[in-house]
GROMACS .gro file of C-alpha atoms in nm:
model
  269
    1MET     CA    1   0.493   6.873 -19.260
    2LYS     CA    2   0.831   6.809 -19.167
    3GLN     CA    3   1.007   7.043 -18.930
    4LEU     CA    4   1.370   7.077 -18.947
    5ASN     CA    5   1.593   7.120 -18.662
    6LEU     CA    6   1.754   7.450 -18.597
    7CYS     CA    7   2.038   7.243 -18.441
    8VAL     CA    8   2.207   7.186 -18.779
    9VAL     CA    9   2.232   7.543 -18.867
   10VAL     CA   10   2.578   7.535 -18.885
   11VAL     CA   11   2.584   7.275 -19.129
   12LEU     CA   12   2.333   7.465 -19.317
   13SER     CA   13   2.496   7.786 -19.311
   14CYS     CA   14   2.533   7.836 -19.710
   15TYR     CA   15   2.153   7.787 -19.767
   16LEU     CA   16   2.014   8.005 -19.462
   17GLN     CA   17   1.840   8.330 -19.522
   18VAL     CA   18   1.831   8.515 -19.188
   19ALA     CA   19   1.518   8.663 -19.029
   20LYS     CA   20   1.665   8.859 -18.724
   21SER     CA   21   1.796   8.561 -18.469
   22CYS     CA   22   1.592   8.282 -18.658
   23SER     CA   23   1.751   8.114 -18.956
   24CYS     CA   24   1.537   7.968 -19.236
   25ILE     CA   25   1.620   7.783 -19.570
   26LEU     CA   26   1.566   7.961 -19.873
   27GLN     CA   27   1.282   7.743 -20.027
   28HIS     CA   28   1.080   7.785 -20.361
   29PRO     CA   29   0.668   7.866 -20.311
   30GLN     CA   30   0.624   7.528 -20.440
   31GLU     CA   31   0.825   7.348 -20.191
   32TYR     CA   32   0.632   7.572 -19.922
   33TYR     CA   33   0.293   7.440 -20.076
   34CYS     CA   34   0.374   7.067 -20.103
   35ASN     CA   35   0.530   7.060 -19.770
   36ALA     CA   36   0.278   7.248 -19.591
   37ASP     CA   37  -0.048   7.070 -19.405
   38TYR     CA   38  -0.261   7.390 -19.505
   39VAL     CA   39  -0.235   7.683 -19.744
   40ILE     CA   40  -0.484   7.957 -19.710
   41ARG     CA   41  -0.563   8.321 -19.812
   42ALA     CA   42  -0.701   8.483 -19.519
   43LYS     CA   43  -0.784   8.817 -19.365
   44VAL     CA   44  -0.584   8.946 -19.047
   45LEU     CA   45  -0.808   9.047 -18.803
   46ARG     CA   46  -0.640   9.063 -18.456
   47SER     CA   47  -0.372   8.891 -18.239
   48GLN     CA   48  -0.291   8.816 -17.841
   49ILE     CA   49  -0.044   8.637 -17.652
   50VAL     CA   50  -0.173   8.334 -17.462
   51SER     CA   51  -0.039   8.233 -17.147
   52PRO     CA   52  -0.151   8.110 -16.800
   53THR     CA   53   0.044   8.394 -16.645
   54ALA     CA   54  -0.070   8.665 -16.865
   55PRO     CA   55  -0.374   8.909 -16.770
   56PRO     CA   56  -0.691   8.874 -16.941
   57PRO     CA   57  -0.709   9.094 -17.298
   58PRO     CA   58  -0.883   9.428 -17.318
   59PRO     CA   59  -1.251   9.434 -17.468
   60GLU     CA   60  -1.184   9.396 -17.856
   61THR     CA   61  -1.344   9.633 -18.141
   62ASP     CA   62  -1.513   9.448 -18.406
   63PHE     CA   63  -1.493   9.577 -18.742
   64ASP     CA   64  -1.618   9.476 -19.099
   65THR     CA   65  -1.468   9.186 -19.247
   66GLU     CA   66  -1.665   9.143 -19.556
   67ASP     CA   67  -1.462   9.042 -19.858
   68ASP     CA   68  -1.482   9.268 -20.182
   69ASP     CA   69  -1.297   9.337 -20.498
   70PHE     CA   70  -1.109   9.608 -20.337
   71ASN     CA   71  -1.010   9.399 -20.071
   72MET     CA   72  -0.893   9.153 -20.281
   73THR     CA   73  -0.712   9.377 -20.482
   74PHE     CA   74  -0.538   9.645 -20.242
   75GLY     CA   75  -0.540   9.383 -19.921
   76HIS     CA   76  -0.705   9.580 -19.675
   77ASP     CA   77  -1.066   9.679 -19.576
   78PRO     CA   78  -1.179  10.001 -19.718
   79SER     CA   79  -1.379  10.082 -19.408
   80VAL     CA   80  -1.065  10.119 -19.234
   81GLY     CA   81  -0.952  10.379 -19.439
   82GLY     CA   82  -0.605  10.495 -19.557
   83THR     CA   83  -0.298  10.241 -19.500
   84PRO     CA   84  -0.334   9.938 -19.325
   85GLU     CA   85  -0.200   9.958 -18.959
   86PRO     CA   86   0.012   9.671 -18.789
   87VAL     CA   87  -0.203   9.445 -18.550
   88TYR     CA   88  -0.019   9.459 -18.210
   89ASP     CA   89  -0.063   9.200 -17.970
   90TYR     CA   90  -0.245   9.292 -17.665
   91TYR     CA   91   0.064   9.232 -17.443
   92SER     CA   92   0.313   9.394 -17.654
   93ASP     CA   93   0.484   9.564 -17.350
   94TYR     CA   94   0.432   9.244 -17.160
   95SER     CA   95   0.716   8.960 -17.094
   96ASP     CA   96   0.743   8.679 -17.309
   97GLY     CA   97   0.466   8.522 -17.057
   98GLY     CA   98   0.673   8.205 -16.999
   99MET     CA   99   0.790   7.897 -17.203
  100ASP     CA  100   0.421   7.797 -17.293
  101ALA     CA  101   0.326   8.120 -17.405
  102ALA     CA  102   0.212   8.161 -17.816
  103ARG     CA  103   0.114   8.448 -17.993
  104VAL     CA  104  -0.219   8.366 -18.144
  105TRP     CA  105  -0.323   8.545 -18.482
  106LYS     CA  106  -0.712   8.563 -18.551
  107VAL     CA  107  -0.777   8.552 -18.930
  108LYS     CA  108  -1.062   8.523 -19.152
  109ILE     CA  109  -1.028   8.272 -19.439
  110THR     CA  110  -1.126   8.410 -19.796
  111ASN     CA  111  -0.980   8.088 -19.993
  112ILE     CA  112  -0.858   7.750 -19.930
  113TYR     CA  113  -0.556   7.633 -20.140
  114LYS     CA  114  -0.480   7.312 -19.958
  115GLY     CA  115  -0.652   7.149 -19.639
  116LYS     CA  116  -0.999   7.198 -19.757
  117GLU     CA  117  -1.071   6.909 -19.491
  118LEU     CA  118  -0.945   7.128 -19.197
  119PHE     CA  119  -1.126   7.463 -19.291
  120LYS     CA  120  -1.441   7.638 -19.429
  121ARG     CA  121  -1.414   7.934 -19.609
  122GLY     CA  122  -1.548   8.270 -19.451
  123LYS     CA  123  -1.470   8.104 -19.094
  124GLU     CA  124  -1.236   8.246 -18.884
  125VAL     CA  125  -0.938   8.043 -18.709
  126GLU     CA  126  -0.649   8.100 -18.493
  127LEU     CA  127  -0.309   8.068 -18.627
  128TRP     CA  128  -0.039   7.976 -18.350
  129THR     CA  129   0.317   8.104 -18.381
  130PRO     CA  130   0.609   8.161 -18.102
  131VAL     CA  131   0.594   8.497 -17.936
  132GLN     CA  132   0.955   8.630 -18.012
  133SER     CA  133   1.103   8.661 -18.346
  134ALA     CA  134   1.421   8.516 -18.249
  135THR     CA  135   1.228   8.196 -18.205
  136CYS     CA  136   1.057   8.222 -18.536
  137GLY     CA  137   0.773   8.389 -18.425
  138ILE     CA  138   0.549   8.604 -18.639
  139GLU     CA  139   0.528   8.951 -18.439
  140PHE     CA  140   0.369   9.193 -18.673
  141LEU     CA  141   0.097   9.148 -18.951
  142GLN     CA  142  -0.115   9.459 -19.101
  143LYS     CA  143  -0.490   9.463 -18.979
  144GLY     CA  144  -0.707   9.413 -19.267
  145ALA     CA  145  -0.456   9.292 -19.515
  146PHE     CA  146  -0.482   8.960 -19.697
  147HIS     CA  147  -0.198   8.711 -19.660
  148VAL     CA  148  -0.130   8.358 -19.766
  149PHE     CA  149  -0.030   8.134 -19.479
  150ALA     CA  150   0.139   7.785 -19.549
  151GLY     CA  151   0.204   7.607 -19.225
  152SER     CA  152   0.147   7.284 -19.033
  153TYR     CA  153  -0.089   7.136 -18.799
  154GLY     CA  154   0.018   7.028 -18.492
  155GLY     CA  155   0.365   7.030 -18.442
  156HIS     CA  156   0.498   7.305 -18.173
  157TYR     CA  157   0.158   7.363 -18.076
  158SER     CA  158  -0.020   7.030 -18.039
  159ASP     CA  159  -0.377   7.030 -18.193
  160LYS     CA  160  -0.327   7.372 -18.334
  161TYR     CA  161  -0.273   7.524 -18.679
  162ASN     CA  162   0.090   7.640 -18.660
  163ILE     CA  163   0.271   7.922 -18.833
  164ASN     CA  164   0.651   8.070 -18.795
  165SER     CA  165   0.842   8.294 -18.991
  166CYS     CA  166   1.036   8.017 -19.187
  167ASP     CA  167   0.683   7.910 -19.308
  168TRP     CA  168   0.551   8.082 -19.628
  169VAL     CA  169   0.365   8.382 -19.503
  170VAL     CA  170   0.339   8.657 -19.750
  171PRO     CA  171   0.102   8.939 -19.852
  172TRP     CA  172  -0.126   8.879 -20.104
  173THR     CA  173  -0.041   9.194 -20.289
  174ALA     CA  174   0.331   9.081 -20.315
  175LEU     CA  175   0.268   8.771 -20.501
  176THR     CA  176   0.350   8.738 -20.894
  177ARG     CA  177   0.115   8.633 -21.129
  178ARG     CA  178   0.293   8.282 -21.175
  179GLN     CA  179   0.272   8.245 -20.770
  180ARG     CA  180  -0.108   8.315 -20.775
  181LYS     CA  181  -0.155   8.070 -21.051
  182GLY     CA  182   0.066   7.825 -20.856
  183LEU     CA  183  -0.154   7.819 -20.568
  184LYS     CA  184  -0.498   7.772 -20.776
  185SER     CA  185  -0.339   7.491 -20.962
  186THR     CA  186  -0.001   7.441 -21.087
  187TYR     CA  187   0.167   7.350 -20.746
  188ARG     CA  188  -0.076   7.100 -20.654
  189LYS     CA  189  -0.034   6.907 -20.959
  190ASN     CA  190   0.338   6.902 -20.925
  191CYS     CA  191   0.414   6.802 -20.605
  192ASP     CA  192   0.582   6.493 -20.693
  193CYS     CA  193   0.850   6.706 -20.850
  194GLU     CA  194   1.103   6.815 -20.589
  195ILE     CA  195   1.284   7.153 -20.594
  196TYR     CA  196   1.632   7.142 -20.416
  197SER     CA  197   1.786   7.413 -20.255
  198CYS     CA  198   2.138   7.443 -20.338
  199SER     CA  199   2.430   7.639 -20.214
  200ASP     CA  200   2.560   7.924 -20.466
  201PHE     CA  201   2.900   7.967 -20.291
  202GLY     CA  202   3.110   7.776 -20.568
  203VAL     CA  203   3.068   7.440 -20.436
  204GLN     CA  204   2.741   7.261 -20.544
  205THR     CA  205   2.603   7.123 -20.214
  206CYS     CA  206   2.225   7.057 -20.216
  207MET     CA  207   1.949   6.946 -19.972
  208SER     CA  208   1.619   6.810 -19.996
  209ILE     CA  209   1.373   7.000 -19.793
  210ARG     CA  210   1.131   6.721 -19.781
  211THR     CA  211   1.364   6.456 -19.625
  212GLY     CA  212   1.622   6.681 -19.466
  213THR     CA  213   1.884   6.497 -19.657
  214ILE     CA  214   2.236   6.709 -19.711
  215PHE     CA  215   2.437   6.573 -19.997
  216PRO     CA  216   2.803   6.615 -19.927
  217PRO     CA  217   2.994   6.872 -20.123
  218GLU     CA  218   3.177   6.613 -20.329
  219TRP     CA  219   2.800   6.480 -20.469
  220SER     CA  220   2.731   6.603 -20.800
  221LEU     CA  221   2.379   6.718 -20.898
  222PRO     CA  222   2.268   6.520 -21.218
  223SER     CA  223   2.260   6.732 -21.501
  224ASN     CA  224   1.925   6.898 -21.578
  225GLU     CA  225   1.892   6.658 -21.872
  226ASP     CA  226   1.937   6.324 -21.661
  227ASN     CA  227   1.749   6.462 -21.347
  228ILE     CA  228   1.404   6.328 -21.405
  229ASP     CA  229   1.223   6.378 -21.062
  230SER     CA  230   1.351   6.723 -20.942
  231CYS     CA  231   1.446   7.099 -20.985
  232VAL     CA  232   1.711   7.318 -20.823
  233ILE     CA  233   1.745   7.676 -20.698
  234ARG     CA  234   2.088   7.811 -20.608
  235GLY     CA  235   1.991   8.094 -20.368
  236TYR     CA  236   1.874   8.446 -20.487
  237GLN     CA  237   2.041   8.430 -20.827
  238ASP     CA  238   1.763   8.196 -20.943
  239TYR     CA  239   1.529   8.447 -20.845
  240CYS     CA  240   1.331   8.417 -21.180
  241TYR     CA  241   1.239   8.060 -21.088
  242LEU     CA  242   1.147   8.153 -20.736
  243GLU     CA  243   0.914   8.435 -20.845
  244HIS     CA  244   0.813   8.338 -21.223
  245SER     CA  245   0.815   7.979 -21.245
  246ALA     CA  246   0.718   7.635 -21.119
  247CYS     CA  247   0.892   7.280 -21.144
  248VAL     CA  248   0.628   7.095 -21.367
  249LEU     CA  249   0.638   6.737 -21.497
  250LYS     CA  250   0.655   6.732 -21.881
  251ASN     CA  251   0.724   6.412 -22.088
  252GLY     CA  252   0.796   6.221 -21.770
  253LYS     CA  253   1.053   6.469 -21.633
  254CYS     CA  254   1.064   6.755 -21.408
  255ARG     CA  255   1.142   7.096 -21.552
  256TRP     CA  256   1.120   7.486 -21.479
  257GLU     CA  257   0.812   7.601 -21.645
  258MET     CA  258   0.945   7.850 -21.895
  259VAL     CA  259   0.665   8.116 -21.964
  260LYS     CA  260   0.660   8.465 -22.083
  261ASP     CA  261   0.701   8.598 -21.738
  262THR     CA  262   1.016   8.356 -21.691
  263ARG     CA  263   1.176   8.463 -22.016
  264GLN     CA  264   1.139   8.816 -21.950
  265CYS     CA  265   1.285   8.801 -21.605
  266LEU     CA  266   1.587   8.618 -21.741
  267GLU     CA  267   1.630   8.857 -22.041
  268ASP     CA  268   1.643   9.136 -21.749
  269MET     CA  269   1.882   8.992 -21.526
   0.00000   0.00000   0.00000
């Protein structure tokens, strides 16, 4: 999975969505899927900060991690009761643990959409992320909640499953119907179609997430009729395509999938 260097933040400022001090490029879920090494649905169990200088964690309290229809619908373990609580790491009042520290989220896999050679369904795995949100770390997830995680293997934490706040990490209950279908089949079948992230500030400047190529302002994206291998999103104004569509190959060309949900969203805008 290609990682984009944040040193280009100034150049990319017209593309960025900001999560505290961590800047991320707005991407379509299909691009997250196609660029990821793995995409899984998993239940959040617990987290801890791993560091050579950190004290040992306190004893853990196990709870039922069995899956059922209620869990899949509402995103948490009914045995816990009430609203799912955030999982706080063991050292929330501790320092960052040094430059080598990481926050490790332990999750139980309930489905594998990409990376079946890396995981087994039903197993518990560790997902590594920076400790601080300012460095794109994922600080809080809800205990017992189901999330989709699209991340990389290796990278910042070598030989580990990496995630950060610029990856696609989203509660299962927040996914739209088209996004769930995309995870099951549509995204995988259409990774040959690339989705460019374009500015929506008047000057059409686009970027390839896969290659990191930034097209200069004077570059003009081919019209939708001529461009055969890609689709574009121009920020949140293309919300309907982000939430209710996929870029699919049809008759030799990549086009936005226009289904009932897409058309209804466009009509409602």
